[in-house]
Amino acid sequence: KHLMASIDQSLARMQLDYVDLFYIHRYDPMTPLDETLQALVDIVRSGKALYIGISRWPLEALKYANTFLKAQGCPPLIFQGRLNLLDRAVQEEGIPDHCAAEGLGFISFSALAQGLLTPRYLEGIPENSRMARGGSLQPDKLTSSLMSYLNTLQATALACGETLTTLSLAWVLAQRGVTSVLVGVRTPEQLKEVLRSANTSSHLCCEL
């Protein structure tokens, strides 16, 4: 009931009859999994969403969901997980490999680690940066060892005619199972830089 109410409210706010993709975010161990998955099936069958996406679920829950939804004729389209050069936990868990084997798309969010994998923090914490303002990116995250690693990555990128940003995004795109990345840009120049990452050497990226 909660999921159905959620999509009804979202559709009303957006003044739409349906959405192309409806994400189920974060795994809820307190709710019976079959109940959650059946609600997703009902959403698709009611025409309120064309496809289902799963975000930030553990591997075993994803496997179960994939099997359940396929059996109901509503296979999930994509999995969303955090993957970048500083956080490879989802990769170590085996989720992108599972997605590749099952024909399920994988999209990475926070591919630039909230801006850490850009030149912005190579010399410390700049004024008016996300880290300087506080919030989810805390100053103690930027350790001396991390700064050293970031500068090493930057040097590698520059030697190849790239930037830390394009190299970091290209590394994510080069990983097995990854089909896309989520990025945020504020200027046309940032968008052009992001788009260049698609042409960066996958051989170099895989060795990082």
PDB file of C-alpha atoms in Angstrom:
ATOM      1  CA  LYS A   1       0.000   0.000   0.000  1.00  0.00           C
ATOM      2  CA  HIS A   2       2.851   2.370   0.830  1.00  0.00           C
ATOM      3  CA  LEU A   3       4.531   1.922  -2.556  1.00  0.00           C
ATOM      4  CA  MET A   4       1.289   2.328  -4.463  1.00  0.00           C
ATOM      5  CA  ALA A   5       0.444   5.459  -2.477  1.00  0.00           C
ATOM      6  CA  SER A   6       3.949   6.772  -3.114  1.00  0.00           C
ATOM      7  CA  ILE A   7       3.725   6.482  -6.878  1.00  0.00           C
ATOM      8  CA  ASP A   8       0.176   7.874  -6.895  1.00  0.00           C
ATOM      9  CA  GLN A   9       1.397  10.940  -5.014  1.00  0.00           C
ATOM     10  CA  SER A  10       4.409  11.340  -7.300  1.00  0.00           C
ATOM     11  CA  LEU A  11       2.300  11.088 -10.442  1.00  0.00           C
ATOM     12  CA  ALA A  12      -0.122  13.649  -9.074  1.00  0.00           C
ATOM     13  CA  ARG A  13       2.706  16.100  -8.294  1.00  0.00           C
ATOM     14  CA  MET A  14       4.242  15.654 -11.743  1.00  0.00           C
ATOM     15  CA  GLN A  15       0.833  15.676 -13.460  1.00  0.00           C
ATOM     16  CA  LEU A  16       1.666  12.442 -15.285  1.00  0.00           C
ATOM     17  CA  ASP A  17      -0.257   9.247 -15.954  1.00  0.00           C
ATOM     18  CA  TYR A  18       2.847   7.074 -15.664  1.00  0.00           C
ATOM     19  CA  VAL A  19       6.648   7.137 -15.391  1.00  0.00           C
ATOM     20  CA  ASP A  20       9.128   5.238 -17.519  1.00  0.00           C
ATOM     21  CA  LEU A  21      11.165   4.006 -14.549  1.00  0.00           C
ATOM     22  CA  PHE A  22      10.172   3.578 -10.903  1.00  0.00           C
ATOM     23  CA  TYR A  23      13.044   3.034  -8.435  1.00  0.00           C
ATOM     24  CA  ILE A  24      12.745   1.132  -5.193  1.00  0.00           C
ATOM     25  CA  HIS A  25      15.408   2.744  -2.998  1.00  0.00           C
ATOM     26  CA  ARG A  26      17.260   1.014  -0.164  1.00  0.00           C
ATOM     27  CA  TYR A  27      16.516  -2.458   1.123  1.00  0.00           C
ATOM     28  CA  ASP A  28      13.956  -2.697   3.939  1.00  0.00           C
ATOM     29  CA  PRO A  29      14.592  -5.851   6.018  1.00  0.00           C
ATOM     30  CA  MET A  30      11.554  -5.123   8.198  1.00  0.00           C
ATOM     31  CA  THR A  31       9.043  -5.632   5.363  1.00  0.00           C
ATOM     32  CA  PRO A  32       8.479  -9.078   3.801  1.00  0.00           C
ATOM     33  CA  LEU A  33      10.374  -9.057   0.519  1.00  0.00           C
ATOM     34  CA  ASP A  34       7.603 -10.801  -1.421  1.00  0.00           C
ATOM     35  CA  GLU A  35       5.188  -8.072  -0.337  1.00  0.00           C
ATOM     36  CA  THR A  36       7.489  -5.337  -1.622  1.00  0.00           C
ATOM     37  CA  LEU A  37       8.147  -7.115  -4.908  1.00  0.00           C
ATOM     38  CA  GLN A  38       4.482  -7.864  -5.529  1.00  0.00           C
ATOM     39  CA  ALA A  39       3.728  -4.174  -5.044  1.00  0.00           C
ATOM     40  CA  LEU A  40       6.278  -3.389  -7.762  1.00  0.00           C
ATOM     41  CA  VAL A  41       4.603  -5.909 -10.050  1.00  0.00           C
ATOM     42  CA  ASP A  42       1.232  -4.303  -9.352  1.00  0.00           C
ATOM     43  CA  ILE A  43       2.637  -0.868 -10.185  1.00  0.00           C
ATOM     44  CA  VAL A  44       3.828  -2.065 -13.593  1.00  0.00           C
ATOM     45  CA  ARG A  45       0.657  -4.027 -14.344  1.00  0.00           C
ATOM     46  CA  SER A  46      -1.482  -1.032 -13.432  1.00  0.00           C
ATOM     47  CA  GLY A  47       0.372   1.021 -16.053  1.00  0.00           C
ATOM     48  CA  LYS A  48       1.766   3.491 -13.541  1.00  0.00           C
ATOM     49  CA  ALA A  49       5.372   2.613 -14.444  1.00  0.00           C
ATOM     50  CA  LEU A  50       6.870   0.913 -17.479  1.00  0.00           C
ATOM     51  CA  TYR A  51       9.948  -0.490 -15.757  1.00  0.00           C
ATOM     52  CA  ILE A  52      11.322  -1.141 -12.282  1.00  0.00           C
ATOM     53  CA  GLY A  53      14.742  -0.079 -11.004  1.00  0.00           C
ATOM     54  CA  ILE A  54      16.395  -1.288  -7.793  1.00  0.00           C
ATOM     55  CA  SER A  55      18.722   0.945  -5.792  1.00  0.00           C
ATOM     56  CA  ARG A  56      21.239   0.047  -3.089  1.00  0.00           C
ATOM     57  CA  TRP A  57      20.048  -3.465  -2.249  1.00  0.00           C
ATOM     58  CA  PRO A  58      22.421  -6.211  -1.036  1.00  0.00           C
ATOM     59  CA  LEU A  59      23.365  -8.862  -3.569  1.00  0.00           C
ATOM     60  CA  GLU A  60      21.260 -11.710  -2.168  1.00  0.00           C
ATOM     61  CA  ALA A  61      18.139  -9.518  -2.055  1.00  0.00           C
ATOM     62  CA  LEU A  62      18.840  -8.359  -5.607  1.00  0.00           C
ATOM     63  CA  LYS A  63      19.159 -11.962  -6.803  1.00  0.00           C
ATOM     64  CA  TYR A  64      15.854 -12.885  -5.173  1.00  0.00           C
ATOM     65  CA  ALA A  65      14.140  -9.801  -6.572  1.00  0.00           C
ATOM     66  CA  ASN A  66      15.444 -10.467 -10.058  1.00  0.00           C
ATOM     67  CA  THR A  67      14.123 -14.036 -10.007  1.00  0.00           C
ATOM     68  CA  PHE A  68      10.751 -13.012  -8.523  1.00  0.00           C
ATOM     69  CA  LEU A  69      10.140 -10.121 -10.899  1.00  0.00           C
ATOM     70  CA  LYS A  70      11.179 -12.118 -13.959  1.00  0.00           C
ATOM     71  CA  ALA A  71       8.748 -14.873 -13.014  1.00  0.00           C
ATOM     72  CA  GLN A  72       5.991 -12.256 -12.862  1.00  0.00           C
ATOM     73  CA  GLY A  73       6.885 -10.883 -16.288  1.00  0.00           C
ATOM     74  CA  CYS A  74       8.229  -7.628 -14.855  1.00  0.00           C
ATOM     75  CA  PRO A  75      12.031  -8.032 -14.883  1.00  0.00           C
ATOM     76  CA  PRO A  76      13.948  -5.132 -13.318  1.00  0.00           C
ATOM     77  CA  LEU A  77      15.622  -2.857 -15.825  1.00  0.00           C
ATOM     78  CA  ILE A  78      18.519  -1.416 -13.850  1.00  0.00           C
ATOM     79  CA  PHE A  79      20.347  -1.439 -10.516  1.00  0.00           C
ATOM     80  CA  GLN A  80      21.719   1.762  -9.003  1.00  0.00           C
ATOM     81  CA  GLY A  81      24.761   1.565  -6.746  1.00  0.00           C
ATOM     82  CA  ARG A  82      27.638   3.700  -5.513  1.00  0.00           C
ATOM     83  CA  LEU A  83      30.840   2.890  -7.395  1.00  0.00           C
ATOM     84  CA  ASN A  84      33.926   5.056  -7.839  1.00  0.00           C
ATOM     85  CA  LEU A  85      37.704   4.913  -7.480  1.00  0.00           C
ATOM     86  CA  LEU A  86      37.397   5.556  -3.742  1.00  0.00           C
ATOM     87  CA  ASP A  87      34.507   3.185  -3.033  1.00  0.00           C
ATOM     88  CA  ARG A  88      34.464  -0.217  -4.709  1.00  0.00           C
ATOM     89  CA  ALA A  89      32.378  -2.043  -2.089  1.00  0.00           C
ATOM     90  CA  VAL A  90      29.524  -2.796  -4.475  1.00  0.00           C
ATOM     91  CA  GLN A  91      32.017  -4.236  -6.931  1.00  0.00           C
ATOM     92  CA  GLU A  92      33.662  -6.354  -4.248  1.00  0.00           C
ATOM     93  CA  GLU A  93      30.210  -7.662  -3.300  1.00  0.00           C
ATOM     94  CA  GLY A  94      29.758  -8.842  -6.887  1.00  0.00           C
ATOM     95  CA  ILE A  95      26.732  -6.792  -7.868  1.00  0.00           C
ATOM     96  CA  PRO A  96      27.992  -5.440 -11.234  1.00  0.00           C
ATOM     97  CA  ASP A  97      29.074  -8.979 -12.182  1.00  0.00           C
ATOM     98  CA  HIS A  98      25.609 -10.268 -11.336  1.00  0.00           C
ATOM     99  CA  CYS A  99      24.026  -7.507 -13.391  1.00  0.00           C
ATOM    100  CA  ALA A 100      26.231  -8.362 -16.366  1.00  0.00           C
ATOM    101  CA  ALA A 101      25.365 -12.053 -16.116  1.00  0.00           C
ATOM    102  CA  GLU A 102      21.626 -11.363 -15.850  1.00  0.00           C
ATOM    103  CA  GLY A 103      21.348  -8.653 -18.502  1.00  0.00           C
ATOM    104  CA  LEU A 104      20.500  -6.077 -15.852  1.00  0.00           C
ATOM    105  CA  GLY A 105      21.831  -2.553 -16.274  1.00  0.00           C
ATOM    106  CA  PHE A 106      24.057  -1.035 -13.597  1.00  0.00           C
ATOM    107  CA  ILE A 107      24.228   2.732 -13.099  1.00  0.00           C
ATOM    108  CA  SER A 108      26.711   4.310 -10.697  1.00  0.00           C
ATOM    109  CA  PHE A 109      25.804   7.276  -8.551  1.00  0.00           C
ATOM    110  CA  SER A 110      28.436   9.403  -6.808  1.00  0.00           C
ATOM    111  CA  ALA A 111      30.890   8.430  -9.527  1.00  0.00           C
ATOM    112  CA  LEU A 112      33.028  11.446  -8.571  1.00  0.00           C
ATOM    113  CA  ALA A 113      32.740  10.797  -4.817  1.00  0.00           C
ATOM    114  CA  GLN A 114      30.900  14.066  -4.141  1.00  0.00           C
ATOM    115  CA  GLY A 115      33.602  16.045  -5.930  1.00  0.00           C
ATOM    116  CA  LEU A 116      36.645  14.387  -4.342  1.00  0.00           C
ATOM    117  CA  LEU A 117      37.537  12.843  -7.713  1.00  0.00           C
ATOM    118  CA  THR A 118      37.856  16.244  -9.363  1.00  0.00           C
ATOM    119  CA  PRO A 119      40.762  18.733  -9.160  1.00  0.00           C
ATOM    120  CA  ARG A 120      38.808  20.714  -6.534  1.00  0.00           C
ATOM    121  CA  TYR A 121      40.428  19.130  -3.461  1.00  0.00           C
ATOM    122  CA  LEU A 122      43.946  18.426  -4.725  1.00  0.00           C
ATOM    123  CA  GLU A 123      45.470  21.152  -2.541  1.00  0.00           C
ATOM    124  CA  GLY A 124      43.122  21.036   0.419  1.00  0.00           C
ATOM    125  CA  ILE A 125      39.648  22.329   1.185  1.00  0.00           C
ATOM    126  CA  PRO A 126      38.727  25.389  -0.895  1.00  0.00           C
ATOM    127  CA  GLU A 127      36.350  28.036   0.376  1.00  0.00           C
ATOM    128  CA  ASN A 128      32.692  27.614  -0.570  1.00  0.00           C
ATOM    129  CA  SER A 129      33.244  23.938  -1.386  1.00  0.00           C
ATOM    130  CA  ARG A 130      30.821  21.246  -0.269  1.00  0.00           C
ATOM    131  CA  MET A 131      33.326  20.084   2.328  1.00  0.00           C
ATOM    132  CA  ALA A 132      33.852  23.599   3.675  1.00  0.00           C
ATOM    133  CA  ARG A 133      30.105  24.046   4.094  1.00  0.00           C
ATOM    134  CA  GLY A 134      29.783  20.822   6.094  1.00  0.00           C
ATOM    135  CA  GLY A 135      27.043  18.317   5.507  1.00  0.00           C
ATOM    136  CA  SER A 136      27.586  14.785   4.262  1.00  0.00           C
ATOM    137  CA  LEU A 137      31.164  15.421   3.053  1.00  0.00           C
ATOM    138  CA  GLN A 138      33.134  15.956   6.251  1.00  0.00           C
ATOM    139  CA  PRO A 139      36.598  17.632   6.354  1.00  0.00           C
ATOM    140  CA  ASP A 140      38.181  14.654   8.134  1.00  0.00           C
ATOM    141  CA  LYS A 141      37.554  12.638   4.974  1.00  0.00           C
ATOM    142  CA  LEU A 142      40.361  14.507   3.227  1.00  0.00           C
ATOM    143  CA  THR A 143      43.332  12.810   4.862  1.00  0.00           C
ATOM    144  CA  SER A 144      46.938  13.268   3.767  1.00  0.00           C
ATOM    145  CA  SER A 145      46.970   9.760   2.281  1.00  0.00           C
ATOM    146  CA  LEU A 146      43.817  10.480   0.282  1.00  0.00           C
ATOM    147  CA  MET A 147      45.273  13.763  -1.025  1.00  0.00           C
ATOM    148  CA  SER A 148      48.402  11.879  -2.064  1.00  0.00           C
ATOM    149  CA  TYR A 149      46.306   9.293  -3.917  1.00  0.00           C
ATOM    150  CA  LEU A 150      44.220  11.969  -5.619  1.00  0.00           C
ATOM    151  CA  ASN A 151      47.336  13.784  -6.801  1.00  0.00           C
ATOM    152  CA  THR A 152      48.759  10.507  -8.126  1.00  0.00           C
ATOM    153  CA  LEU A 153      45.566   9.955 -10.090  1.00  0.00           C
ATOM    154  CA  GLN A 154      45.707  13.516 -11.385  1.00  0.00           C
ATOM    155  CA  ALA A 155      49.298  13.029 -12.562  1.00  0.00           C
ATOM    156  CA  THR A 156      48.317   9.809 -14.331  1.00  0.00           C
ATOM    157  CA  ALA A 157      45.395  11.547 -15.996  1.00  0.00           C
ATOM    158  CA  LEU A 158      47.448  14.543 -17.147  1.00  0.00           C
ATOM    159  CA  ALA A 159      50.123  12.254 -18.588  1.00  0.00           C
ATOM    160  CA  CYS A 160      47.417  10.771 -20.792  1.00  0.00           C
ATOM    161  CA  GLY A 161      45.936  14.118 -21.787  1.00  0.00           C
ATOM    162  CA  GLU A 162      42.965  13.709 -19.445  1.00  0.00           C
ATOM    163  CA  THR A 163      41.799  15.200 -16.154  1.00  0.00           C
ATOM    164  CA  LEU A 164      41.091  13.591 -12.822  1.00  0.00           C
ATOM    165  CA  THR A 165      37.386  14.027 -13.588  1.00  0.00           C
ATOM    166  CA  THR A 166      37.392  12.338 -16.982  1.00  0.00           C
ATOM    167  CA  LEU A 167      39.698   9.559 -15.800  1.00  0.00           C
ATOM    168  CA  SER A 168      37.502   8.825 -12.778  1.00  0.00           C
ATOM    169  CA  LEU A 169      34.319   8.657 -14.832  1.00  0.00           C
ATOM    170  CA  ALA A 170      35.970   6.596 -17.547  1.00  0.00           C
ATOM    171  CA  TRP A 171      37.179   4.098 -14.940  1.00  0.00           C
ATOM    172  CA  VAL A 172      33.604   3.552 -13.764  1.00  0.00           C
ATOM    173  CA  LEU A 173      32.345   3.129 -17.323  1.00  0.00           C
ATOM    174  CA  ALA A 174      35.111   0.613 -18.054  1.00  0.00           C
ATOM    175  CA  GLN A 175      34.099  -1.765 -15.266  1.00  0.00           C
ATOM    176  CA  ARG A 176      32.300  -4.989 -16.125  1.00  0.00           C
ATOM    177  CA  GLY A 177      28.548  -4.695 -15.795  1.00  0.00           C
ATOM    178  CA  VAL A 178      28.424  -0.881 -15.692  1.00  0.00           C
ATOM    179  CA  THR A 179      26.123   0.628 -18.305  1.00  0.00           C
ATOM    180  CA  SER A 180      25.983   4.286 -17.228  1.00  0.00           C
ATOM    181  CA  VAL A 181      26.867   6.868 -14.578  1.00  0.00           C
ATOM    182  CA  LEU A 182      24.880   9.604 -12.884  1.00  0.00           C
ATOM    183  CA  VAL A 183      26.604  12.982 -13.006  1.00  0.00           C
ATOM    184  CA  GLY A 184      25.686  16.514 -12.032  1.00  0.00           C
ATOM    185  CA  VAL A 185      26.939  19.501 -14.002  1.00  0.00           C
ATOM    186  CA  ARG A 186      26.409  23.227 -13.597  1.00  0.00           C
ATOM    187  CA  THR A 187      28.043  24.623 -16.732  1.00  0.00           C
ATOM    188  CA  PRO A 188      28.400  23.674 -20.432  1.00  0.00           C
ATOM    189  CA  GLU A 189      32.142  23.281 -19.862  1.00  0.00           C
ATOM    190  CA  GLN A 190      31.564  20.699 -17.143  1.00  0.00           C
ATOM    191  CA  LEU A 191      29.196  18.814 -19.433  1.00  0.00           C
ATOM    192  CA  LYS A 192      31.796  18.731 -22.220  1.00  0.00           C
ATOM    193  CA  GLU A 193      34.393  17.401 -19.786  1.00  0.00           C
ATOM    194  CA  VAL A 194      32.039  14.689 -18.570  1.00  0.00           C
ATOM    195  CA  LEU A 195      31.227  13.603 -22.117  1.00  0.00           C
ATOM    196  CA  ARG A 196      34.946  13.254 -22.913  1.00  0.00           C
ATOM    197  CA  SER A 197      35.196  10.462 -20.352  1.00  0.00           C
ATOM    198  CA  ALA A 198      33.418   8.099 -22.740  1.00  0.00           C
ATOM    199  CA  ASN A 199      36.474   8.208 -25.038  1.00  0.00           C
ATOM    200  CA  THR A 200      39.160   7.753 -22.384  1.00  0.00           C
ATOM    201  CA  SER A 201      41.256   4.586 -22.709  1.00  0.00           C
ATOM    202  CA  SER A 202      39.439   1.683 -21.038  1.00  0.00           C
ATOM    203  CA  HIS A 203      42.752  -0.231 -20.842  1.00  0.00           C
ATOM    204  CA  LEU A 204      44.315   2.481 -18.700  1.00  0.00           C
ATOM    205  CA  CYS A 205      41.202   2.808 -16.540  1.00  0.00           C
ATOM    206  CA  CYS A 206      40.973  -0.887 -15.767  1.00  0.00           C
ATOM    207  CA  GLU A 207      44.493  -0.841 -14.272  1.00  0.00           C
ATOM    208  CA  LEU A 208      43.716   1.842 -11.678  1.00  0.00           C
TER     209      LEU A 208
END
